[in-house]
Coordinates of N, CA and C in Angstrom, one line a residue:
M1 N 77.4 25.8 96.5 CA 78.7 25.9 95.8 C 78.5 26.7 94.5
Y2 N 79.5 27.5 94.2 CA 79.4 28.3 92.9 C 80.9 28.4 92.4
R3 N 81.0 28.3 91.1 CA 82.3 28.4 90.4 C 82.3 29.5 89.4
M4 N 83.5 30.2 89.3 CA 83.7 31.2 88.4 C 85.1 31.0 87.7
K5 N 85.2 31.1 86.4 CA 86.4 30.9 85.7 C 87.1 32.3 85.3
G6 N 88.4 32.3 85.2 CA 89.1 33.5 84.8 C 90.5 33.1 84.3
E7 N 91.1 34.1 83.6 CA 92.5 34.0 83.2 C 93.3 35.2 83.7
I8 N 94.4 34.9 84.3 CA 95.2 36.0 84.9 C 95.8 36.9 83.8
R9 N 95.4 38.1 83.9 CA 95.8 39.1 82.9 C 97.0 39.9 83.3
F10 N 97.7 40.4 82.3 CA 98.9 41.2 82.5 C 98.7 42.3 83.5
S11 N 97.6 43.0 83.4 CA 97.3 44.2 84.3 C 97.1 43.8 85.8
E12 N 97.0 42.5 86.0 CA 96.7 42.0 87.4 C 97.9 41.5 88.1
T13 N 99.1 41.5 87.4 CA 100.3 40.9 88.0 C 101.3 41.9 88.4
D14 N 102.3 41.4 89.3 CA 103.4 42.2 89.7 C 104.6 42.0 88.8
E15 N 105.7 42.6 89.2 CA 106.9 42.5 88.3 C 107.5 41.1 88.2
Q16 N 107.1 40.2 89.0 CA 107.4 38.8 88.9 C 106.4 37.9 88.1
G17 N 105.4 38.6 87.6 CA 104.3 37.9 86.9 C 103.3 37.2 87.8
R18 N 103.3 37.5 89.1 CA 102.4 36.8 90.1 C 101.2 37.7 90.2
L19 N 100.0 37.1 90.4 CA 98.8 37.8 90.7 C 98.9 38.6 91.9
K20 N 98.6 39.9 91.8 CA 98.7 40.8 93.0 C 97.6 40.4 94.0
L21 N 97.9 40.5 95.2 CA 97.0 40.0 96.3 C 95.7 40.8 96.2
G22 N 95.7 42.1 95.9 CA 94.5 42.9 95.8 C 93.6 42.3 94.7
S23 N 94.2 41.9 93.6 CA 93.5 41.3 92.5 C 92.9 39.9 92.9
L24 N 93.7 39.2 93.7 CA 93.2 37.9 94.2 C 92.0 38.1 95.0
I25 N 92.0 39.1 95.9 CA 90.8 39.4 96.7 C 89.6 39.7 95.8
N26 N 89.9 40.5 94.8 CA 88.8 40.9 93.9 C 88.2 39.7 93.2
Y27 N 89.0 38.7 92.8 CA 88.4 37.5 92.2 C 87.5 36.9 93.1
M28 N 87.9 36.7 94.4 CA 87.0 36.0 95.3 C 85.7 36.8 95.6
Q29 N 85.9 38.1 95.7 CA 84.7 39.0 96.0 C 83.8 38.9 94.8
D30 N 84.3 39.0 93.6 CA 83.5 38.9 92.4 C 82.7 37.6 92.3
C31 N 83.4 36.5 92.8 CA 82.7 35.2 92.8 C 81.5 35.2 93.8
V32 N 81.7 35.9 94.9 CA 80.6 36.0 95.9 C 79.4 36.8 95.2
M33 N 79.7 37.9 94.6 CA 78.7 38.7 94.0 C 77.9 37.9 92.9
L34 N 78.7 37.2 92.1 CA 78.0 36.5 91.0 C 77.2 35.3 91.6
H35 N 77.7 34.7 92.6 CA 76.9 33.7 93.3 C 75.6 34.2 93.8
S36 N 75.6 35.4 94.5 CA 74.4 36.0 95.0 C 73.4 36.4 93.9
E37 N 74.0 36.9 92.8 CA 73.1 37.3 91.7 C 72.4 36.1 91.1
S38 N 73.1 35.0 91.0 CA 72.6 33.8 90.4 C 71.4 33.2 91.3
L39 N 71.4 33.6 92.6 CA 70.4 33.1 93.5 C 69.2 34.1 93.7
G40 N 69.3 35.2 93.1 CA 68.3 36.2 93.3 C 68.4 37.1 94.5
V41 N 69.6 37.0 95.2 CA 69.8 37.8 96.4 C 71.0 38.7 96.2
G42 N 71.2 39.2 95.0 CA 72.4 40.0 94.7 C 72.2 41.5 95.1
L43 N 72.9 42.3 94.4 CA 73.0 43.7 94.7 C 71.7 44.5 94.7
D44 N 70.9 44.2 93.7 CA 69.6 44.9 93.6 C 68.7 44.5 94.7
Y45 N 68.7 43.2 95.0 CA 67.9 42.7 96.2 C 68.3 43.4 97.5
L46 N 69.6 43.4 97.7 CA 70.2 44.0 98.9 C 69.8 45.5 99.1
I47 N 70.0 46.2 98.0 CA 69.7 47.7 98.0 C 68.2 47.9 98.3
K48 N 67.4 47.2 97.6 CA 65.9 47.3 97.8 C 65.5 47.0 99.2
N49 N 66.2 46.1 99.9 CA 65.8 45.7 101.2 C 66.7 46.3 102.3
H50 N 67.5 47.3 101.9 CA 68.4 48.0 102.8 C 69.3 47.0 103.6
R51 N 69.9 46.1 102.9 CA 70.8 45.2 103.5 C 72.1 45.1 102.8
A52 N 73.1 44.6 103.5 CA 74.4 44.5 102.9 C 75.2 43.4 103.6
W53 N 76.0 42.6 102.9 CA 76.9 41.7 103.5 C 78.3 42.4 103.6
L54 N 78.8 42.8 104.7 CA 80.0 43.5 104.9 C 81.1 42.5 105.4
L55 N 82.3 42.6 104.8 CA 83.3 41.6 105.1 C 83.9 41.9 106.5
S56 N 84.0 40.9 107.3 CA 84.5 41.0 108.7 C 86.0 40.5 108.7
S57 N 86.3 39.4 108.0 CA 87.7 38.9 108.0 C 88.0 38.0 106.8
W58 N 89.3 38.0 106.5 CA 89.8 37.1 105.5 C 90.9 36.3 106.1
Q59 N 91.0 35.0 105.7 CA 92.2 34.2 105.9 C 92.5 33.5 104.6
V60 N 93.6 33.9 103.9 CA 93.9 33.4 102.6 C 95.3 32.7 102.7
I61 N 95.3 31.4 102.3 CA 96.5 30.6 102.3 C 96.9 30.3 100.9
L62 N 98.1 30.7 100.5 CA 98.6 30.5 99.2 C 99.5 29.3 99.1
E63 N 99.0 28.3 98.4 CA 99.9 27.1 98.1 C 100.9 27.5 97.0
R64 N 100.4 28.2 96.0 CA 101.2 28.8 95.0 C 100.4 30.0 94.4
C65 N 101.0 31.1 94.3 CA 100.3 32.3 93.8 C 100.0 32.1 92.4
P66 N 98.8 32.4 91.9 CA 98.5 32.3 90.5 C 99.4 33.2 89.7
R67 N 99.7 32.8 88.5 CA 100.7 33.6 87.7 C 100.0 34.0 86.3
L68 N 100.7 34.9 85.6 CA 100.2 35.4 84.4 C 99.8 34.3 83.4
Y69 N 98.6 34.4 82.9 CA 98.0 33.5 81.9 C 97.5 32.2 82.5
D70 N 97.6 32.0 83.8 CA 97.0 30.8 84.4 C 95.5 30.9 84.2
E71 N 94.9 29.8 83.8 CA 93.4 29.7 83.7 C 92.9 29.1 85.1
I72 N 92.2 30.0 85.8 CA 91.8 29.6 87.1 C 90.3 29.4 87.3
T73 N 90.0 28.5 88.2 CA 88.6 28.3 88.7 C 88.5 28.7 90.1
I74 N 87.6 29.7 90.4 CA 87.4 30.1 91.8 C 86.1 29.5 92.2
E75 N 86.1 28.8 93.3 CA 85.0 28.1 93.9 C 84.7 28.6 95.3
T76 N 83.4 29.0 95.5 CA 83.0 29.5 96.8 C 82.0 28.6 97.4
R77 N 82.1 28.4 98.7 CA 81.2 27.5 99.5 C 80.7 28.2 100.7
P78 N 79.4 28.6 100.8 CA 78.9 29.0 102.1 C 78.7 27.8 103.0
Y79 N 79.2 27.9 104.2 CA 79.1 26.7 105.0 C 78.5 26.9 106.4
E80 N 78.2 28.1 106.8 CA 77.6 28.3 108.1 C 77.0 29.7 108.2
F81 N 75.8 29.8 108.8 CA 75.2 31.0 109.3 C 75.2 31.0 110.8
A82 N 75.7 32.0 111.4 CA 75.7 32.1 112.9 C 75.3 33.5 113.3
N83 N 74.0 33.6 113.8 CA 73.4 34.9 114.1 C 73.5 35.8 112.9
C84 N 74.3 36.9 113.0 CA 74.4 37.9 111.9 C 75.5 37.6 111.0
Y85 N 76.3 36.5 111.2 CA 77.5 36.2 110.4 C 77.2 35.1 109.4
G86 N 77.9 35.3 108.3 CA 77.9 34.2 107.2 C 79.3 33.8 107.0
H87 N 79.6 32.5 106.8 CA 80.9 32.0 106.7 C 81.1 31.4 105.3
R88 N 82.1 31.7 104.6 CA 82.4 31.2 103.2 C 83.8 30.7 103.1
N89 N 84.0 29.6 102.4 CA 85.3 29.1 102.0 C 85.5 29.4 100.5
F90 N 86.7 29.4 100.1 CA 87.1 29.5 98.7 C 88.2 28.5 98.3
I91 N 88.2 28.0 97.1 CA 89.3 27.2 96.6 C 89.6 27.8 95.2
I92 N 90.8 28.0 94.9 CA 91.2 28.4 93.5 C 92.2 27.3 93.0
T93 N 91.9 26.8 91.8 CA 92.7 25.8 91.1 C 93.1 26.4 89.7
N94 N 94.1 25.8 89.1 CA 94.5 26.1 87.8 C 93.9 25.1 86.8
Q95 N 94.3 25.3 85.5 CA 93.8 24.4 84.4 C 94.2 23.0 84.6
S96 N 95.2 22.7 85.4 CA 95.7 21.3 85.6 C 95.0 20.7 86.9
G97 N 94.2 21.5 87.5 CA 93.6 21.0 88.8 C 94.5 21.3 90.0
E98 N 95.6 21.9 89.8 CA 96.5 22.2 91.0 C 95.8 23.2 91.9
L99 N 95.9 22.8 93.2 CA 95.3 23.7 94.2 C 96.3 24.9 94.4
L100 N 95.8 26.1 94.2 CA 96.7 27.3 94.3 C 96.4 28.1 95.6
V101 N 95.1 28.2 95.9 CA 94.7 29.1 97.0 C 93.5 28.4 97.7
K102 N 93.5 28.5 99.1 CA 92.3 28.2 99.8 C 92.1 29.3 100.8
A103 N 90.9 29.6 101.1 CA 90.6 30.8 102.0 C 89.3 30.6 102.8
N104 N 89.3 31.3 103.9 CA 88.1 31.4 104.7 C 87.7 32.9 104.8
S105 N 86.4 33.2 104.8 CA 85.9 34.6 105.0 C 84.7 34.6 105.9
I106 N 84.6 35.6 106.7 CA 83.4 35.8 107.5 C 82.8 37.2 107.2
W107 N 81.5 37.2 107.0 CA 80.8 38.4 106.6 C 79.7 38.7 107.6
V108 N 79.4 39.9 107.8 CA 78.3 40.3 108.8 C 77.2 41.0 108.0
Y109 N 76.0 40.6 108.3 CA 74.8 41.1 107.6 C 74.3 42.3 108.3
V110 N 74.1 43.4 107.6 CA 73.8 44.7 108.3 C 72.5 45.3 107.6
N111 N 71.8 46.1 108.4 CA 70.7 47.0 107.9 C 71.4 48.3 107.5
T112 N 71.4 48.6 106.3 CA 72.1 49.8 105.8 C 71.5 51.1 106.2
E113 N 70.3 51.1 106.7 CA 69.7 52.3 107.3 C 70.2 52.6 108.7
S114 N 70.3 51.6 109.5 CA 70.8 51.8 110.9 C 72.2 51.4 111.0
M115 N 72.8 50.7 110.0 CA 74.2 50.2 110.0 C 74.4 49.3 111.3
R116 N 73.4 48.6 111.6 CA 73.5 47.6 112.7 C 73.3 46.2 112.2
P117 N 74.0 45.2 112.8 CA 73.9 43.8 112.3 C 72.5 43.3 112.5
V118 N 72.1 42.5 111.6 CA 70.8 41.8 111.6 C 71.0 40.4 111.2
R119 N 70.1 39.5 111.6 CA 70.1 38.1 111.1 C 69.5 38.0 109.8
P120 N 70.1 37.2 108.9 CA 69.4 36.9 107.6 C 68.1 36.1 107.9
S121 N 67.1 36.3 107.0 CA 65.9 35.6 107.2 C 66.1 34.1 106.8
E122 N 65.2 33.3 107.2 CA 65.2 31.9 106.8 C 65.2 31.7 105.3
E123 N 64.5 32.5 104.6 CA 64.4 32.5 103.1 C 65.7 32.9 102.5
E124 N 66.4 33.9 103.1 CA 67.7 34.3 102.6 C 68.7 33.2 102.8
K125 N 68.7 32.5 104.0 CA 69.7 31.4 104.2 C 69.4 30.3 103.3
A126 N 68.1 30.0 103.1 CA 67.7 28.8 102.2 C 68.2 29.1 100.8
A127 N 68.2 30.3 100.4 CA 68.6 30.6 99.0 C 70.1 30.2 98.8
Y128 N 70.9 30.4 99.8 CA 72.3 30.0 99.6 C 72.5 28.5 99.9
G129 N 71.8 27.9 100.8 CA 72.1 26.6 101.2 C 73.5 26.5 101.9
L130 N 73.9 25.3 102.3 CA 75.2 25.2 103.0 C 76.0 24.0 102.4
D131 N 77.3 24.2 102.2 CA 78.2 23.2 101.7 C 79.1 22.7 102.8
E132 N 79.9 21.7 102.5 CA 80.8 21.2 103.5 C 81.9 22.1 103.8
K133 N 82.3 22.3 105.0 CA 83.4 23.2 105.4 C 84.7 22.6 105.0
L134 N 85.5 23.5 104.4 CA 86.8 23.1 103.9 C 87.8 22.7 105.0
E135 N 88.6 21.7 104.8 CA 89.6 21.3 105.8 C 90.8 22.3 105.7
M136 N 91.0 23.0 106.7 CA 92.2 23.9 106.7 C 92.4 24.3 108.2
D137 N 93.6 24.9 108.5 CA 93.9 25.4 109.8 C 93.3 26.8 110.0
Y138 N 92.2 26.8 110.7 CA 91.4 28.1 110.8 C 92.0 29.0 111.8
A139 N 92.2 30.3 111.4 CA 92.7 31.3 112.3 C 91.5 32.0 113.0
P140 N 91.7 32.6 114.1 CA 90.6 33.4 114.7 C 90.1 34.5 113.8
R141 N 88.9 34.9 114.0 CA 88.4 36.1 113.2 C 89.1 37.3 113.6
K142 N 89.4 37.5 114.8 CA 90.1 38.8 115.3 C 91.6 38.6 115.1
L143 N 92.2 39.7 114.7 CA 93.6 39.7 114.5 C 94.3 40.5 115.6
S144 N 95.3 39.9 116.3 CA 96.0 40.5 117.4 C 97.2 41.3 116.9
L145 N 97.3 42.5 117.2 CA 98.4 43.4 116.7 C 99.5 43.5 117.8
P146 N 100.7 43.5 117.3 CA 101.8 43.7 118.3 C 101.9 45.1 118.9
D147 N 102.6 45.2 120.0 CA 102.8 46.5 120.6 C 103.9 47.3 119.8
G148 N 104.0 48.6 120.0 CA 105.1 49.3 119.5 C 105.2 49.4 117.9
M149 N 104.0 49.6 117.3 CA 104.0 49.7 115.9 C 104.5 51.1 115.5
T150 N 105.1 51.2 114.3 CA 105.7 52.4 113.8 C 104.7 53.2 112.9
D151 N 104.5 54.4 113.2 CA 103.7 55.3 112.4 C 104.3 55.5 111.0
L152 N 103.4 55.5 110.0 CA 103.8 55.8 108.6 C 103.0 57.0 108.1
P153 N 103.4 57.6 107.0 CA 102.7 58.8 106.5 C 101.2 58.5 106.2
P154 N 100.4 59.5 106.5 CA 98.9 59.3 106.3 C 98.6 59.2 104.8
I155 N 97.5 58.5 104.5 CA 97.0 58.3 103.1 C 95.6 58.8 103.0
P156 N 95.4 59.9 102.2 CA 94.0 60.4 102.0 C 93.2 59.4 101.1
V157 N 91.9 59.2 101.5 CA 91.0 58.3 100.7 C 90.7 59.1 99.4
R158 N 90.8 58.4 98.3 CA 90.6 59.0 97.0 C 89.2 58.4 96.4
A159 N 88.7 59.1 95.4 CA 87.5 58.7 94.8 C 87.5 57.3 94.2
D160 N 88.7 56.9 93.7 CA 88.8 55.6 93.1 C 89.0 54.5 94.1
D161 N 89.1 54.8 95.4 CA 89.1 53.8 96.4 C 87.7 53.3 96.8
I162 N 86.7 54.1 96.4 CA 85.3 53.9 96.9 C 84.6 52.9 96.0
D163 N 83.7 52.0 96.6 CA 82.9 51.1 95.9 C 81.5 51.4 95.9
V164 N 80.6 50.5 95.5 CA 79.2 50.8 95.4 C 78.5 51.1 96.7
Y165 N 79.1 50.6 97.8 CA 78.6 50.9 99.1 C 79.1 52.2 99.7
H166 N 79.8 53.0 98.9 CA 80.3 54.3 99.3 C 81.3 54.3 100.4
H167 N 82.1 53.2 100.5 CA 83.2 53.2 101.4 C 84.4 52.5 100.7
V168 N 85.6 52.6 101.3 CA 86.8 52.0 100.7 C 86.5 50.5 100.5
N169 N 86.8 50.1 99.2 CA 86.6 48.7 98.9 C 87.5 47.8 99.7
N170 N 87.0 46.5 100.0 CA 87.8 45.6 100.8 C 89.1 45.3 100.3
A171 N 89.2 45.1 99.0 CA 90.5 44.8 98.3 C 91.5 46.0 98.4
R172 N 90.9 47.2 98.4 CA 91.8 48.4 98.4 C 92.5 48.5 99.7
Y173 N 91.9 48.1 100.8 CA 92.6 48.1 102.1 C 93.8 47.2 102.0
I174 N 93.6 46.1 101.4 CA 94.8 45.1 101.3 C 95.9 45.8 100.4
E175 N 95.5 46.4 99.3 CA 96.5 47.0 98.5 C 97.2 48.2 99.2
L176 N 96.5 49.0 100.0 CA 97.1 50.0 100.7 C 98.1 49.5 101.8
A177 N 97.7 48.4 102.4 CA 98.6 47.8 103.4 C 99.8 47.2 102.8
L178 N 99.7 46.5 101.7 CA 100.8 45.9 101.1 C 101.8 47.0 100.5
G179 N 101.2 48.1 100.1 CA 102.0 49.2 99.7 C 103.0 49.8 100.7
Q180 N 102.7 49.5 102.0 CA 103.6 49.9 103.0 C 104.7 49.0 103.3
L181 N 104.7 47.8 102.7 CA 105.7 46.8 103.1 C 106.9 46.8 102.1
P182 N 108.1 46.3 102.6 CA 109.2 46.2 101.7 C 108.9 45.0 100.7
E183 N 109.8 44.8 99.8 CA 109.7 43.7 98.8 C 109.7 42.4 99.6
I184 N 108.7 41.6 99.3 CA 108.5 40.3 100.0 C 108.6 39.2 98.9
G185 N 109.2 38.1 99.2 CA 109.3 37.0 98.3 C 107.9 36.3 98.2
N186 N 107.8 35.1 98.4 CA 106.6 34.3 98.3 C 105.8 34.5 99.6
I187 N 104.6 35.0 99.5 CA 103.7 35.2 100.6 C 102.9 33.9 100.8
K188 N 102.9 33.4 102.0 CA 102.3 32.1 102.3 C 100.8 32.3 102.8
E189 N 100.6 33.4 103.5 CA 99.3 33.6 104.1 C 99.0 35.1 104.3
L190 N 97.7 35.4 104.2 CA 97.2 36.8 104.4 C 96.0 36.7 105.3
R191 N 96.0 37.5 106.3 CA 94.9 37.7 107.2 C 94.5 39.1 107.2
A192 N 93.2 39.4 107.4 CA 92.7 40.7 107.5 C 91.5 40.8 108.4
E193 N 91.3 41.8 109.2 CA 90.1 42.0 110.0 C 89.6 43.4 109.7
Y194 N 88.3 43.5 109.3 CA 87.7 44.7 109.0 C 86.8 45.2 110.2
K195 N 87.1 46.4 110.7 CA 86.3 46.9 111.8 C 85.4 48.0 111.5
R196 N 85.9 49.0 110.7 CA 85.1 50.2 110.4 C 85.3 50.5 108.9
Q197 N 84.4 51.3 108.4 CA 84.5 51.8 107.0 C 85.1 53.2 106.9
A198 N 86.1 53.3 106.0 CA 86.6 54.7 105.6 C 85.9 55.2 104.4
H199 N 85.6 56.5 104.3 CA 84.8 57.1 103.3 C 85.6 58.2 102.6
L200 N 85.1 58.6 101.5 CA 85.8 59.7 100.7 C 85.9 60.9 101.6
G201 N 87.1 61.5 101.6 CA 87.4 62.6 102.5 C 88.0 62.2 103.8
D202 N 88.0 60.9 104.2 CA 88.7 60.5 105.4 C 90.2 60.4 105.0
T203 N 91.0 60.2 106.1 CA 92.4 60.0 106.0 C 92.8 58.7 106.7
I204 N 93.6 57.9 106.1 CA 94.0 56.6 106.8 C 95.4 56.8 107.3
Y205 N 95.6 56.4 108.6 CA 96.9 56.6 109.3 C 97.4 55.2 109.5
P206 N 98.3 54.7 108.7 CA 98.9 53.3 108.8 C 100.0 53.2 109.8
K207 N 100.1 52.1 110.4 CA 101.2 51.7 111.3 C 101.7 50.3 110.9
I208 N 103.0 50.1 111.1 CA 103.6 48.8 110.7 C 104.4 48.2 111.8
A209 N 104.5 46.9 111.8 CA 105.4 46.1 112.7 C 105.8 44.8 112.0
T210 N 107.0 44.3 112.4 CA 107.4 43.0 111.9 C 107.7 42.1 113.1
V211 N 107.1 40.9 113.2 CA 107.3 40.0 114.3 C 107.5 38.6 113.7
D212 N 108.7 38.0 113.9 CA 108.9 36.6 113.5 C 108.5 36.3 112.1
G213 N 108.9 37.2 111.2 CA 108.7 36.9 109.8 C 107.3 37.3 109.3
S214 N 106.5 37.9 110.2 CA 105.1 38.4 109.8 C 105.1 39.9 109.8
Y215 N 104.5 40.4 108.8 CA 104.3 41.9 108.8 C 102.9 42.2 109.2
F216 N 102.7 43.2 110.0 CA 101.4 43.7 110.4 C 101.3 45.2 110.0
V217 N 100.1 45.5 109.4 CA 99.8 46.8 109.1 C 98.4 47.1 109.6
D218 N 98.3 48.2 110.4 CA 97.1 48.7 111.0 C 96.7 50.0 110.3
S219 N 95.5 50.0 109.7 CA 95.0 51.3 109.1 C 93.9 51.9 110.0
A220 N 94.2 53.1 110.5 CA 93.3 53.7 111.5 C 92.9 55.1 111.1
D221 N 92.0 55.7 111.9 CA 91.7 57.1 111.7 C 92.6 57.9 112.6
A222 N 92.4 59.3 112.6 CA 93.3 60.2 113.3 C 93.3 59.9 114.8
D223 N 92.2 59.3 115.3 CA 92.1 59.0 116.7 C 92.6 57.6 117.1
G224 N 93.2 56.9 116.1 CA 93.7 55.6 116.3 C 92.7 54.5 116.3
K225 N 91.4 54.7 115.9 CA 90.4 53.7 115.7 C 90.6 53.0 114.4
T226 N 90.8 51.7 114.5 CA 91.2 50.8 113.4 C 90.0 50.7 112.3
Y227 N 90.4 50.9 111.1 CA 89.5 50.6 109.9 C 89.8 49.1 109.6
T228 N 91.0 48.8 109.3 CA 91.4 47.4 108.9 C 92.8 47.0 109.4
S229 N 92.9 45.8 109.9 CA 94.2 45.3 110.2 C 94.6 44.1 109.3
V230 N 95.9 44.1 108.9 CA 96.3 43.1 108.0 C 97.6 42.4 108.5
Q231 N 97.7 41.1 108.3 CA 98.9 40.4 108.6 C 99.3 39.6 107.4
V232 N 100.6 39.7 107.1 CA 101.2 39.0 105.9 C 102.3 38.1 106.4
I233 N 102.2 36.8 106.1 CA 103.1 35.8 106.5 C 103.9 35.3 105.3
S234 N 105.2 35.5 105.3 CA 106.1 35.1 104.2 C 106.9 33.9 104.5

């Protein structure tokens, strides 16, 4: 278990003063990175050993979206290793202890030279340890998209979309997807499945559909091969 504290800043909020979902994802990702650094298996270790934890999926349930000046605590709990996959929960609370967000994430461990999945070593797994799995209604890792999605204008990948792994940052895919949606009130749940990485010079071709109050955005390449799929439930 690892905890990180923060305060919601003006630059992280939308016009209603709510934390933007891309910023929410960044808080949780930063918590993961700081946890790994604290255990000696952070970015320098991964680069030296030609390894990376790449995100496979998110399931984020918002009890109440954090708001401007909320003092929040982000808690992450690794709870399972299964072959090349690592599973992590998150809980976000405010200064009063109110539960704001709970989430599940699945990560795949890869060899960055071959870009093929590998199993973490026993030493690497022991560094993290395992915590109790959070009680929540778990969705499948894979996201099923509806038929008949509508094509939207293509989006070129820009330099400021790219992170230290030289591909589009996980949170940026969420921001790009949400940018395709109409104004939504309170978002109750966000799901995302990551399949491939987009790089500088690539172009993302989004598609959108609405089914029973859920919005689906698929971000793919010119051949229709998905980079990331997102579902937003309001």
